[in-house]
Amino acid sequence: MPEQSIEMQLSSALTDGRSQGISDEISNVVFTLDDLRVFYGDYQAIRGVSLTIAKNEITAFIGPSGCGKSTLLRSFNRMNDLIPGARVEGLLAYHGTDVYGPDVDPIEVRRRIGMVFQKPNVFPKSIYDNVAYGPRVNHIKGNMDDLVEECLTKAALWDEVKDDLKKSAYALSGGQQQRLVIARCIAVRPEVILMDEPCASLDPIATSKIEELMRQLAVEYTIVIVTHNMQQAARVSDRTAFFTAELDEAGVRHGRLIEYGPTRQIFSAPQDKRTEDYISGRFG
Amino acid sequence: MTAQSLVVATAPLDLAGSGQPLKDRAFRWMLFAALTVGVVTLAVLIAYVTIKGWPRLNSTLWTNMPSIRRPERAGAQSAITGTLWVISFTAIFALPTGILAALYLEEFARPNSRFQRLVEINIQNLAAVPSIVYGILGLAVFARALALGQSVITAALTLSLLILPIIIISTREALRAVPRNIRDGSLALGATEWQTASRQTLPAAIPGIATGVILSLSRAVGEAAPLLLLGAVTFITFNPTGPLSGYTTLPIQIFNWTKDSREEFQILASATIVLLLVLLLVMNFVAIWIRNRTQKRW
Ligand SMILES: Nc1ncnc2c1ncn2[C@@H]1O[C@H](COP(=O)(O)OP(=O)(O)OP(=O)(O)O)[C@@H](O)[C@H]1O
Ligand SMILES: [Mg+2]
């Protein structure tokens, strides 16, 4: 196969991608961030971020390591609450409700906003029990067998595991484990799925399966994905936000949002020099 | 072709190293000698008591009761059943308490709070307290103040206190070995912290906990000092009938027999030591087996 330039790879990924008909305007808003700042103790990891996330779209967060993508993603479902000293300021509204409002129960937030992690973190239980765990702890009624089958089917894993549901989830390959984690996530019927580098530990074939799956899931769910893989962002996302870490006046490094827009536009006609440098591989 | 010319161009690697073979070998011999001391001691001990106790290593050892006047027919049945009673109640008291305490410290207490550090230091210190001191405590509190007297319960409560620090420490280690991302995965699904601890972390840590628990119980089985202080020196020729019943245990019985100068009792003591050693070795092997079977799950 002839060596392709990064630009050519990206543009072919873009034509394959799904961001063709995406407009600048977002009509159906799921999340509104306004001047969102995240701290670890005294250290401010993210400077004010303002953006909106659209329903049933795939939004990609890209940027160099340490620019706060994971930090920002974890603040969407209040996973940052679990880190001692982590603190969020500014507005993060989910359908108009402040996620960090005084009456909000983080448990309820996490039920509606699911999360898939970088390393497939299946539970040391059977495949069946992995999927059934979320509905059980949330006391979701109904036929569990049907629910497990439905979720595994949606996660494109049913055919591979339908005869081994009682087997340990550890017996699965990394790519299968990650799809099991996705099935487990959708079993509690969330509206949003957050994915933090879901393919970082997978081989190319497993990666393309997950990407394919993401596109299918976007019909029903709103997906926010962090990725280091430019082509992946170009292939699967509708919108892309580019972050970077920059020194402030006092010489402290903070993550900040540089540019946000339809993926096609970010990759083919970036407005900012830093975005352009990053996606063409001259930076980070 | 390019590869070949590359090889030619490279200078031969010098892998000879510059170690000090003599020192190195001496050190290895030292390590080996140290290891031998432990293994040989155990082997000699087992061989000695087995040979000495051989004439009495038969079923009368566990079918007959101790007897002062007829050593040739005396057995250790009341000591065996007493040990089982005491250790069962010790487990009933110490396991839930120790595991829940560890679960609290590891999963719910604010990490590095002053309270947690204080408790931590205290538990470390308790683990280092000599067992005889627990005997004094048991005598004052359980036997006298609570008027439980010289009963299975008193012994079990005292031994529970003795092994509680060990159970807490080993359970905390087992909980800590469960990867953070299992907890995150559970919490991200909308599980509460209690659900996460009871349905994920604790079950995942059970092999490690079991190992620690068995080792601590085997320590309790072998303890004589605190029980002697509790007054468990009298001859007991009956099996315990309940938690408030009198008792004797294997180490106590061995102690009593070795005090007696008659040769038959020395033989009987050796036979009983073999029994106790076998019980302890079996418990330790089970613990090691559980640990090895479940190693490297993540
Ligand atoms: N638990 C934490 N405590 C303190 N600082 C943290 C913590 N987690 C992250 N940080 C800091 O916050 C900044 C952003 O980290 P974050 O993990 O969000 O970056 P990222 O963009 O996801 O990086 P990567 O691409 O390497 O995953 C970094 O400077 C990091 O050191
Ligand atoms: Mg990250």
Coordinates of C-alpha atoms and ligand atoms in Angstrom, one line a residue:
Chain A
M1 CA 0.0 0.0 0.0
P2 CA 1.4 3.4 -1.0
E3 CA 2.2 5.7 1.9
Q4 CA -0.5 8.3 2.2
S5 CA 0.1 11.7 3.6
I6 CA -1.7 12.6 6.8
E7 CA -3.8 15.1 4.9
M8 CA -4.9 12.5 2.3
Q9 CA -5.7 9.9 5.0
L10 CA -7.8 12.5 6.8
S11 CA -9.6 13.6 3.8
S12 CA -10.5 10.1 2.8
A13 CA -11.6 9.5 6.4
L14 CA -13.8 12.6 6.1
T15 CA -15.5 11.5 2.9
D16 CA -16.2 8.2 4.6
G17 CA -17.3 10.0 7.7
R18 CA -20.7 11.1 8.8
S19 CA -20.2 14.8 9.2
Q20 CA -21.4 15.7 5.8
G21 CA -24.8 17.3 6.5
I22 CA -23.8 18.8 9.9
S23 CA -24.5 22.5 10.2
D24 CA -23.0 25.1 12.5
E25 CA -26.2 25.5 14.4
I26 CA -27.2 23.0 17.1
S27 CA -31.0 22.8 17.4
N28 CA -31.4 19.9 19.8
V29 CA -29.1 20.6 22.7
V30 CA -28.2 17.9 25.3
F31 CA -25.4 19.7 27.2
T32 CA -24.6 23.3 27.6
L33 CA -21.3 24.2 29.0
D34 CA -20.7 27.8 30.0
D35 CA -17.3 28.9 31.3
L36 CA -16.8 25.5 32.9
R37 CA -13.6 25.2 35.0
V38 CA -12.3 22.1 36.6
F39 CA -9.8 22.0 39.5
Y40 CA -7.7 19.4 41.2
G41 CA -7.1 21.0 44.6
D42 CA -5.5 24.3 43.8
Y43 CA -4.5 23.3 40.3
Q44 CA -6.9 24.5 37.6
A45 CA -6.9 21.7 35.0
I46 CA -9.4 23.4 32.6
R47 CA -9.9 27.0 31.8
G48 CA -13.4 28.2 31.1
V49 CA -14.9 26.0 28.4
S50 CA -18.1 27.0 26.6
L51 CA -19.8 24.7 24.1
T52 CA -23.0 22.8 23.4
I53 CA -23.4 19.1 22.6
A54 CA -26.1 18.0 20.2
K55 CA -28.5 15.2 20.6
N56 CA -27.9 12.0 18.6
E57 CA -24.6 13.2 17.4
I58 CA -21.1 12.0 18.0
T59 CA -18.9 14.7 19.4
A60 CA -15.2 14.1 19.5
F61 CA -12.7 15.7 21.9
I62 CA -9.2 15.8 20.5
G63 CA -6.0 17.4 21.6
P64 CA -2.5 16.7 23.0
S65 CA -2.0 14.6 26.1
G66 CA -2.7 16.4 29.4
C67 CA -5.0 19.1 27.9
G68 CA -7.8 17.9 30.1
K69 CA -10.0 15.9 27.7
S70 CA -10.6 13.1 30.3
T71 CA -11.1 15.6 33.0
L72 CA -13.7 17.4 31.1
L73 CA -15.4 14.2 30.0
R74 CA -15.6 12.9 33.6
S75 CA -17.2 16.1 34.8
F76 CA -20.2 15.3 32.5
N77 CA -21.3 12.4 34.6
R78 CA -19.8 13.6 37.9
M79 CA -17.1 11.0 38.0
N80 CA -14.8 13.7 39.1
D81 CA -16.7 13.8 42.4
L82 CA -14.9 10.5 43.2
I83 CA -11.4 12.1 43.1
P84 CA -10.6 13.8 46.4
G85 CA -10.0 17.5 45.8
A86 CA -11.6 17.7 42.4
R87 CA -14.0 20.6 42.0
V88 CA -16.1 22.0 39.1
E89 CA -17.1 25.7 38.7
G90 CA -19.2 27.3 36.0
L91 CA -22.2 25.8 34.3
L92 CA -22.7 22.3 33.0
A93 CA -26.4 22.0 32.1
Y94 CA -28.0 18.7 31.0
H95 CA -31.3 19.5 29.3
G96 CA -31.3 22.8 31.1
T97 CA -30.6 21.4 34.5
D98 CA -27.3 22.2 36.2
V99 CA -25.6 18.9 36.8
Y100 CA -23.8 20.4 39.8
G101 CA -27.0 21.9 41.2
P102 CA -27.8 21.5 44.9
D103 CA -30.7 19.0 44.4
V104 CA -29.0 16.8 41.9
D105 CA -28.1 13.2 42.8
P106 CA -24.8 12.1 41.1
I107 CA -26.1 8.5 41.1
E108 CA -29.1 9.6 39.0
V109 CA -26.8 11.6 36.7
R110 CA -24.5 8.6 36.1
R111 CA -27.5 6.4 35.3
R112 CA -28.6 8.7 32.5
I113 CA -25.1 9.5 31.3
G114 CA -23.1 6.3 30.8
M115 CA -19.4 5.9 30.5
V116 CA -17.0 3.6 28.7
F117 CA -13.4 3.7 29.8
Q118 CA -10.0 3.4 28.0
K119 CA -9.2 0.0 29.4
P120 CA -12.1 -2.4 29.1
N121 CA -13.1 -2.8 32.8
V122 CA -15.3 -5.8 32.7
F123 CA -16.4 -7.1 36.1
P124 CA -15.0 -10.4 37.4
K125 CA -18.4 -12.0 36.7
S126 CA -20.1 -13.9 33.9
I127 CA -20.9 -12.1 30.7
Y128 CA -24.6 -12.3 31.6
D129 CA -24.0 -10.8 35.1
N130 CA -21.9 -8.0 33.6
V131 CA -24.8 -6.8 31.5
A132 CA -27.4 -7.5 34.2
Y133 CA -25.5 -5.6 36.9
G134 CA -26.6 -2.1 36.0
P135 CA -30.3 -2.9 35.8
R136 CA -30.1 -4.9 39.0
V137 CA -28.5 -2.1 41.1
N138 CA -30.9 0.4 39.6
H139 CA -33.9 -1.9 40.3
I140 CA -35.0 -1.9 36.7
K141 CA -38.0 -4.3 36.3
G142 CA -38.7 -6.5 33.4
N143 CA -37.4 -9.7 31.8
M144 CA -33.6 -9.7 32.4
D145 CA -32.9 -12.4 29.8
D146 CA -34.5 -10.3 27.1
L147 CA -32.7 -7.2 28.2
V148 CA -29.4 -8.9 28.2
E149 CA -30.0 -10.2 24.7
E150 CA -31.2 -6.9 23.5
C151 CA -28.1 -5.0 24.8
L152 CA -25.6 -7.6 23.6
T153 CA -27.3 -7.4 20.2
K154 CA -27.1 -3.7 20.1
A155 CA -23.4 -3.9 21.1
A156 CA -22.8 -6.3 18.2
L157 CA -21.7 -9.0 20.5
W158 CA -24.7 -11.3 20.8
D159 CA -23.7 -13.7 18.0
E160 CA -20.3 -14.2 19.5
V161 CA -21.3 -14.9 23.1
K162 CA -24.9 -16.2 23.0
D163 CA -23.8 -19.7 23.9
D164 CA -21.3 -18.6 26.6
L165 CA -23.3 -16.2 28.7
K166 CA -22.3 -18.0 31.9
K167 CA -18.6 -17.8 31.0
S168 CA -16.4 -15.3 32.8
A169 CA -16.1 -12.0 31.0
Y170 CA -12.3 -12.3 31.4
A171 CA -12.4 -15.1 28.8
L172 CA -13.3 -12.5 26.1
S173 CA -10.8 -10.7 23.9
G174 CA -10.0 -7.0 24.5
G175 CA -12.3 -5.9 21.7
Q176 CA -15.1 -8.2 22.9
Q177 CA -14.6 -6.9 26.4
Q178 CA -15.0 -3.4 25.2
R179 CA -18.2 -4.2 23.4
L180 CA -19.4 -6.0 26.6
V181 CA -18.7 -2.8 28.5
I182 CA -20.8 -0.9 25.9
A183 CA -23.6 -3.5 26.3
R184 CA -23.4 -3.1 30.1
C185 CA -23.6 0.6 29.7
I186 CA -26.7 0.7 27.5
A187 CA -28.5 -1.8 29.8
V188 CA -29.4 0.9 32.2
R189 CA -30.9 2.8 29.3
P190 CA -28.9 6.0 29.4
E191 CA -29.3 8.9 27.0
V192 CA -25.7 9.8 26.7
I193 CA -22.6 7.6 26.4
L194 CA -19.2 9.1 27.2
M195 CA -16.2 7.2 25.8
D196 CA -12.7 8.0 26.9
E197 CA -10.3 6.6 24.3
P198 CA -12.4 3.4 23.9
C199 CA -10.1 2.0 21.3
A200 CA -6.8 2.9 22.8
S201 CA -6.0 -0.6 23.9
L202 CA -7.5 -2.4 20.8
D203 CA -6.1 -3.6 17.5
P204 CA -7.2 -2.1 14.2
I205 CA -9.9 -4.7 13.5
A206 CA -11.4 -4.4 17.0
T207 CA -11.2 -0.7 16.6
S208 CA -13.1 -0.6 13.4
K209 CA -15.8 -2.8 14.9
I210 CA -16.2 -0.3 17.8
E211 CA -16.3 2.6 15.3
E212 CA -19.0 0.8 13.3
L213 CA -20.9 0.2 16.5
M214 CA -20.6 3.9 17.5
R215 CA -22.3 5.0 14.3
Q216 CA -25.1 2.6 14.9
L217 CA -25.6 3.7 18.5
A218 CA -25.7 7.3 17.5
V219 CA -29.2 6.8 16.1
E220 CA -30.4 6.2 19.6
Y221 CA -27.8 7.8 21.9
T222 CA -25.8 10.9 22.2
I223 CA -22.1 10.1 22.2
V224 CA -19.1 12.1 23.4
I225 CA -15.8 10.5 22.6
V226 CA -12.2 11.3 23.5
T227 CA -9.7 10.1 21.0
H228 CA -6.0 10.5 20.1
N229 CA -6.6 9.1 16.7
M230 CA -7.3 11.9 14.2
Q231 CA -8.7 9.5 11.6
Q232 CA -11.0 8.1 14.1
A233 CA -12.4 11.5 14.9
A234 CA -12.7 12.3 11.2
R235 CA -14.4 9.0 10.5
V236 CA -16.9 8.7 13.3
S237 CA -17.7 12.2 14.7
D238 CA -20.2 14.8 13.6
R239 CA -18.5 17.6 15.6
T240 CA -15.0 18.0 16.9
A241 CA -13.7 20.1 19.8
F242 CA -10.0 20.7 19.8
F243 CA -8.3 21.4 23.2
T244 CA -4.8 22.2 24.0
A245 CA -2.7 22.9 27.1
E246 CA -1.2 26.4 27.4
L247 CA 0.7 28.4 29.9
D248 CA -1.1 31.3 31.5
E249 CA 0.5 34.6 32.6
A250 CA 1.7 33.0 35.8
G251 CA 3.4 30.1 33.9
V252 CA 0.8 27.5 35.0
R253 CA -0.4 25.0 32.4
H254 CA -4.2 24.8 31.8
G255 CA -6.2 23.0 29.3
R256 CA -8.5 25.1 27.1
L257 CA -10.9 24.8 24.2
I258 CA -9.4 26.2 21.0
E259 CA -11.9 25.4 18.3
Y260 CA -15.2 23.7 18.1
G261 CA -17.3 23.0 15.0
P262 CA -18.5 20.4 12.5
T263 CA -15.8 17.8 12.1
R264 CA -15.6 18.4 8.3
Q265 CA -14.9 22.1 9.0
I266 CA -12.4 21.4 11.8
F267 CA -10.4 19.1 9.6
S268 CA -10.6 20.7 6.2
A269 CA -10.8 24.4 7.1
P270 CA -9.6 25.0 10.6
Q271 CA -10.0 28.6 11.7
D272 CA -7.1 28.5 14.2
K273 CA -3.4 28.0 13.4
R274 CA -3.0 25.7 16.5
T275 CA -5.8 23.4 15.3
E276 CA -4.3 23.2 11.8
D277 CA -0.8 22.4 13.2
Y278 CA -2.2 19.7 15.5
I279 CA -4.3 17.9 12.9
S280 CA -1.5 18.0 10.3
G281 CA 0.8 16.5 12.8
R282 CA 3.1 19.4 13.4
F283 CA 2.3 19.6 17.0
G284 CA 1.6 17.4 20.1
Chain B
M1 CA 22.4 -7.8 1.4
T2 CA 22.2 -4.5 3.3
A3 CA 21.6 -6.5 6.4
Q4 CA 24.7 -8.5 6.0
S5 CA 27.0 -5.5 5.4
L6 CA 25.5 -4.0 8.5
V7 CA 26.5 -7.0 10.6
V8 CA 30.0 -6.8 9.3
A9 CA 30.3 -3.1 10.0
T10 CA 29.2 -3.6 13.7
A11 CA 31.9 -4.3 16.3
P12 CA 31.4 -7.5 18.2
L13 CA 29.4 -7.0 21.3
D14 CA 31.2 -7.4 24.6
L15 CA 28.8 -9.4 26.9
A16 CA 31.5 -10.7 29.3
G17 CA 30.4 -8.4 32.1
S18 CA 32.5 -7.2 35.0
G19 CA 30.8 -9.0 38.0
Q20 CA 32.6 -10.4 41.0
P21 CA 32.0 -14.1 40.7
L22 CA 33.4 -15.0 44.1
K23 CA 31.4 -12.5 46.1
D24 CA 28.4 -13.4 44.0
R25 CA 28.7 -17.1 44.8
A26 CA 29.3 -16.5 48.5
F27 CA 26.2 -14.4 48.7
R28 CA 24.1 -17.2 47.0
W29 CA 25.5 -19.7 49.5
M30 CA 24.5 -17.5 52.4
L31 CA 21.0 -17.2 51.0
F32 CA 20.8 -20.9 50.5
A33 CA 22.1 -21.6 54.0
A34 CA 19.5 -19.2 55.5
L35 CA 16.8 -21.1 53.6
T36 CA 18.1 -24.4 54.8
V37 CA 17.9 -23.4 58.5
G38 CA 14.2 -22.9 58.2
V39 CA 13.4 -26.0 56.1
V40 CA 15.6 -28.3 58.1
T41 CA 14.3 -27.1 61.4
L42 CA 10.7 -27.9 60.3
A43 CA 11.7 -31.3 59.0
V44 CA 13.6 -32.3 62.1
L45 CA 10.8 -31.1 64.3
I46 CA 8.2 -33.1 62.4
A47 CA 10.5 -36.2 62.2
Y48 CA 11.2 -36.0 66.0
V49 CA 7.6 -35.7 67.2
T50 CA 6.4 -38.3 64.7
I51 CA 8.9 -40.9 65.8
K52 CA 8.4 -40.2 69.4
G53 CA 4.6 -40.1 69.2
W54 CA 4.4 -43.0 66.8
P55 CA 3.2 -45.6 69.3
R56 CA 0.1 -43.4 70.1
L57 CA -0.6 -42.2 66.6
N58 CA -3.8 -44.3 66.2
S59 CA -7.5 -43.8 66.5
T60 CA -7.5 -43.9 70.4
L61 CA -5.9 -40.4 70.1
W62 CA -9.3 -39.0 69.0
T63 CA -11.7 -41.5 70.4
N64 CA -10.5 -41.4 74.0
M65 CA -10.6 -38.7 76.6
P66 CA -7.6 -37.5 78.6
S67 CA -7.0 -39.4 81.8
I68 CA -4.5 -38.8 84.6
R69 CA -4.4 -42.2 86.0
R70 CA -4.3 -44.3 82.9
P71 CA -1.9 -42.7 80.4
E72 CA -1.8 -45.7 78.2
R73 CA -5.5 -45.3 77.3
A74 CA -5.7 -41.5 77.4
G75 CA -6.7 -39.6 74.2
A76 CA -7.2 -36.1 73.1
Q77 CA -10.8 -36.1 72.0
S78 CA -12.0 -33.3 74.3
A79 CA -9.0 -31.1 73.1
I80 CA -9.9 -31.7 69.5
T81 CA -13.6 -30.9 69.9
G82 CA -12.7 -28.0 72.2
T83 CA -10.4 -26.6 69.5
L84 CA -13.1 -26.8 67.0
W85 CA -15.7 -25.1 69.2
V86 CA -13.3 -22.3 70.2
I87 CA -12.1 -21.7 66.7
S88 CA -15.6 -21.7 65.2
F89 CA -16.8 -19.1 67.7
T90 CA -13.6 -17.1 67.1
A91 CA -14.4 -17.1 63.4
I92 CA -18.0 -16.1 64.1
F93 CA -16.8 -13.1 66.1
A94 CA -13.7 -12.0 64.3
L95 CA -14.7 -12.5 60.6
P96 CA -17.6 -10.1 60.2
T97 CA -16.1 -7.5 62.5
G98 CA -12.7 -7.6 60.9
I99 CA -14.0 -7.6 57.3
L100 CA -16.5 -4.8 57.9
A101 CA -13.9 -2.7 59.7
A102 CA -11.5 -3.2 56.8
L103 CA -14.3 -2.4 54.3
Y104 CA -15.1 0.8 56.1
L105 CA -11.5 1.9 56.3
E106 CA -10.7 1.1 52.7
E107 CA -13.9 2.1 50.9
F108 CA -15.8 4.6 53.0
A109 CA -13.5 6.5 55.4
R110 CA -12.1 9.7 54.0
P111 CA -8.7 8.8 52.8
N112 CA -5.8 10.2 54.8
S113 CA -8.1 11.9 57.3
R114 CA -6.7 12.2 60.8
F115 CA -9.2 9.7 62.1
Q116 CA -8.1 7.1 59.5
R117 CA -4.4 7.6 60.2
L118 CA -5.1 7.3 64.0
V119 CA -7.0 4.0 63.5
E120 CA -4.3 2.7 61.1
I121 CA -1.5 3.3 63.6
N122 CA -3.6 1.7 66.3
I123 CA -4.3 -1.4 64.3
Q124 CA -0.6 -1.8 63.4
N125 CA 0.3 -1.5 67.1
L126 CA -2.4 -4.0 68.1
A127 CA -1.0 -6.5 65.7
A128 CA 2.3 -6.3 67.6
V129 CA 0.9 -6.7 71.1
P130 CA 2.1 -10.0 72.7
S131 CA -0.7 -12.6 72.9
I132 CA -0.3 -12.9 76.7
V133 CA -1.5 -9.3 77.0
Y134 CA -4.7 -10.3 75.3
G135 CA -5.1 -13.1 77.9
I136 CA -4.9 -10.5 80.7
L137 CA -7.5 -8.4 78.9
G138 CA -9.8 -11.4 78.3
L139 CA -9.5 -12.5 82.0
A140 CA -10.4 -9.0 83.2
V141 CA -13.1 -8.2 80.8
F142 CA -14.8 -11.4 79.5
A143 CA -14.1 -13.9 82.3
R144 CA -14.6 -11.6 85.3
A145 CA -16.4 -8.3 84.4
L146 CA -18.8 -10.0 82.0
A147 CA -18.8 -13.1 84.2
L148 CA -18.4 -15.5 81.3
G149 CA -16.0 -17.5 83.4
Q150 CA -13.8 -20.2 81.9
S151 CA -15.9 -20.9 78.9
V152 CA -15.7 -21.4 75.1
I153 CA -17.1 -17.9 74.7
T154 CA -14.4 -16.3 76.8
A155 CA -11.7 -18.1 74.9
A156 CA -13.2 -17.2 71.5
L157 CA -13.7 -13.6 72.3
T158 CA -10.1 -13.3 73.5
L159 CA -8.7 -15.0 70.5
S160 CA -11.0 -12.8 68.3
L161 CA -9.3 -9.7 69.7
L162 CA -6.0 -11.3 69.1
I163 CA -6.5 -12.0 65.4
L164 CA -8.8 -9.0 64.6
P165 CA -5.8 -6.7 63.6
I166 CA -4.4 -9.4 61.3
I167 CA -7.8 -9.9 59.6
I168 CA -8.3 -6.2 59.2
I169 CA -4.8 -5.7 57.7
S170 CA -5.0 -8.6 55.3
T171 CA -8.5 -7.7 54.2
R172 CA -7.5 -4.2 53.5
E173 CA -4.7 -5.4 51.4
A174 CA -7.0 -7.7 49.5
L175 CA -9.5 -4.8 48.9
R176 CA -6.7 -2.6 47.8
A177 CA -5.6 -5.1 45.2
V178 CA -9.0 -4.8 43.4
P179 CA -8.4 -2.4 40.6
R180 CA -9.8 1.1 40.8
N181 CA -11.5 0.7 37.4
I182 CA -13.8 -2.0 38.7
R183 CA -15.2 0.5 41.2
D184 CA -15.3 3.2 38.6
G185 CA -17.2 0.9 36.2
S186 CA -19.8 0.1 38.9
L187 CA -20.2 3.7 40.0
A188 CA -20.5 4.9 36.4
L189 CA -23.6 2.6 36.0
G190 CA -25.4 4.5 38.8
A191 CA -24.5 2.1 41.6
T192 CA -24.2 3.5 45.0
E193 CA -21.0 3.3 47.0
W194 CA -22.5 0.6 49.2
Q195 CA -23.6 -1.5 46.2
T196 CA -20.2 -1.1 44.6
A197 CA -18.5 -2.2 47.8
S198 CA -20.8 -5.1 48.6
R199 CA -21.4 -6.4 45.0
Q200 CA -18.1 -5.7 43.3
T201 CA -15.1 -4.9 45.5
L202 CA -15.8 -7.4 48.4
P203 CA -16.6 -10.4 46.1
A204 CA -13.6 -9.6 44.0
A205 CA -11.4 -9.6 47.1
I206 CA -12.7 -12.8 48.6
P207 CA -9.8 -15.0 47.6
G208 CA -7.3 -12.6 49.2
I209 CA -9.5 -12.2 52.3
A210 CA -9.9 -16.0 52.6
T211 CA -6.2 -16.4 52.6
G212 CA -5.7 -13.9 55.3
V213 CA -8.5 -15.2 57.4
I214 CA -7.3 -18.8 57.3
L215 CA -3.8 -17.8 58.2
S216 CA -5.1 -15.8 61.2
L217 CA -7.4 -18.6 62.3
S218 CA -4.4 -21.0 62.2
R219 CA -2.6 -18.6 64.4
A220 CA -5.5 -18.7 66.9
V221 CA -5.6 -22.5 66.8
G222 CA -2.0 -22.7 67.9
E223 CA -2.2 -20.1 70.7
A224 CA -1.8 -21.4 74.2
A225 CA -0.5 -18.4 76.3
P226 CA -3.7 -16.3 76.4
L227 CA -5.8 -19.4 77.2
L228 CA -3.5 -20.5 80.0
L229 CA -4.0 -17.0 81.5
L230 CA -7.8 -17.4 81.2
G231 CA -7.4 -20.5 83.4
A232 CA -7.8 -23.2 80.9
V233 CA -5.4 -25.5 82.7
T234 CA -7.7 -27.9 84.4
F235 CA -8.2 -31.4 83.1
I236 CA -11.3 -31.5 80.9
T237 CA -12.6 -35.0 80.1
F238 CA -15.8 -34.0 78.3
N239 CA -16.6 -32.4 75.0
P240 CA -18.0 -28.8 75.1
T241 CA -21.8 -28.8 75.1
G242 CA -22.4 -25.2 74.3
P243 CA -20.7 -21.8 74.2
L244 CA -20.8 -21.4 78.0
S245 CA -19.3 -24.9 78.5
G246 CA -15.8 -25.5 79.8
Y247 CA -13.2 -26.5 77.3
T248 CA -9.6 -27.5 76.6
T249 CA -7.7 -27.1 73.3
L250 CA -4.9 -29.0 71.6
P251 CA -2.1 -26.6 72.7
I252 CA -3.4 -26.6 76.3
Q253 CA -3.6 -30.4 76.4
I254 CA -0.1 -30.7 75.0
F255 CA 1.1 -28.3 77.6
N256 CA -0.6 -30.3 80.4
W257 CA 0.9 -33.6 79.2
T258 CA 4.4 -32.3 78.8
K259 CA 4.3 -31.0 82.4
D260 CA 3.8 -34.6 83.5
S261 CA 7.1 -36.5 83.8
R262 CA 5.7 -39.9 83.0
E263 CA 7.1 -41.3 79.6
E264 CA 3.6 -42.3 78.4
F265 CA 2.4 -38.7 78.6
Q266 CA 5.5 -37.5 76.7
I267 CA 4.7 -39.9 73.9
L268 CA 1.0 -38.9 74.0
A269 CA 2.1 -35.2 73.8
S270 CA 4.2 -35.9 70.8
A271 CA 1.4 -37.7 69.1
T272 CA -0.9 -34.7 69.8
I273 CA 1.7 -32.3 68.5
V274 CA 1.7 -34.2 65.2
L275 CA -2.1 -33.8 65.1
L276 CA -1.9 -30.1 65.7
L277 CA 0.9 -29.6 63.2
V278 CA -1.1 -31.5 60.5
L279 CA -4.1 -29.3 61.2
L280 CA -2.0 -26.1 60.9
L281 CA -0.2 -27.3 57.8
V282 CA -3.5 -28.2 56.1
M283 CA -4.9 -24.8 56.9
N284 CA -1.9 -23.1 55.6
F285 CA -1.8 -25.2 52.4
V286 CA -5.5 -24.4 51.8
A287 CA -4.7 -20.7 52.2
I288 CA -1.8 -20.9 49.8
W289 CA -3.9 -23.0 47.3
I290 CA -6.6 -20.3 47.3
R291 CA -4.0 -17.6 46.8
N292 CA -2.3 -19.3 43.9
R293 CA -5.5 -20.4 42.2
T294 CA -6.7 -16.9 41.9
Q295 CA -3.5 -15.1 41.3
K296 CA -3.2 -12.6 38.4
R297 CA -6.8 -12.2 37.7
W298 CA -6.2 -8.6 36.5
Ligands
LIG1 N1 -6.6 12.9 39.7 C1 -5.9 14.0 39.4 N2 -5.3 14.7 40.3 C2 -4.6 15.8 40.0 N3 -4.3 16.2 38.7 C3 -4.9 15.5 37.7 C4 -5.7 14.3 38.0 N4 -6.1 13.8 36.8 C5 -5.5 14.6 35.9 N5 -4.8 15.6 36.4 C6 -4.1 16.7 35.7 O1 -5.1 17.4 34.9 C7 -4.5 17.7 33.6 C8 -5.5 17.1 32.6 O2 -5.4 15.7 32.7 P1 -6.4 14.7 31.8 O3 -6.1 13.3 32.2 O4 -7.7 15.2 31.8 O5 -5.7 15.0 30.3 P2 -6.1 14.2 29.0 O6 -6.3 15.3 28.0 O7 -7.1 13.2 29.2 O8 -4.7 13.5 28.7 P3 -4.5 12.1 27.9 O9 -4.7 12.4 26.5 O10 -3.0 11.8 28.2 O11 -5.4 11.1 28.5 C9 -3.1 17.1 33.6 O12 -2.2 18.1 33.8 C10 -3.1 16.1 34.7 O13 -1.9 16.1 35.3
MG2 MG -7.2 11.1 29.1

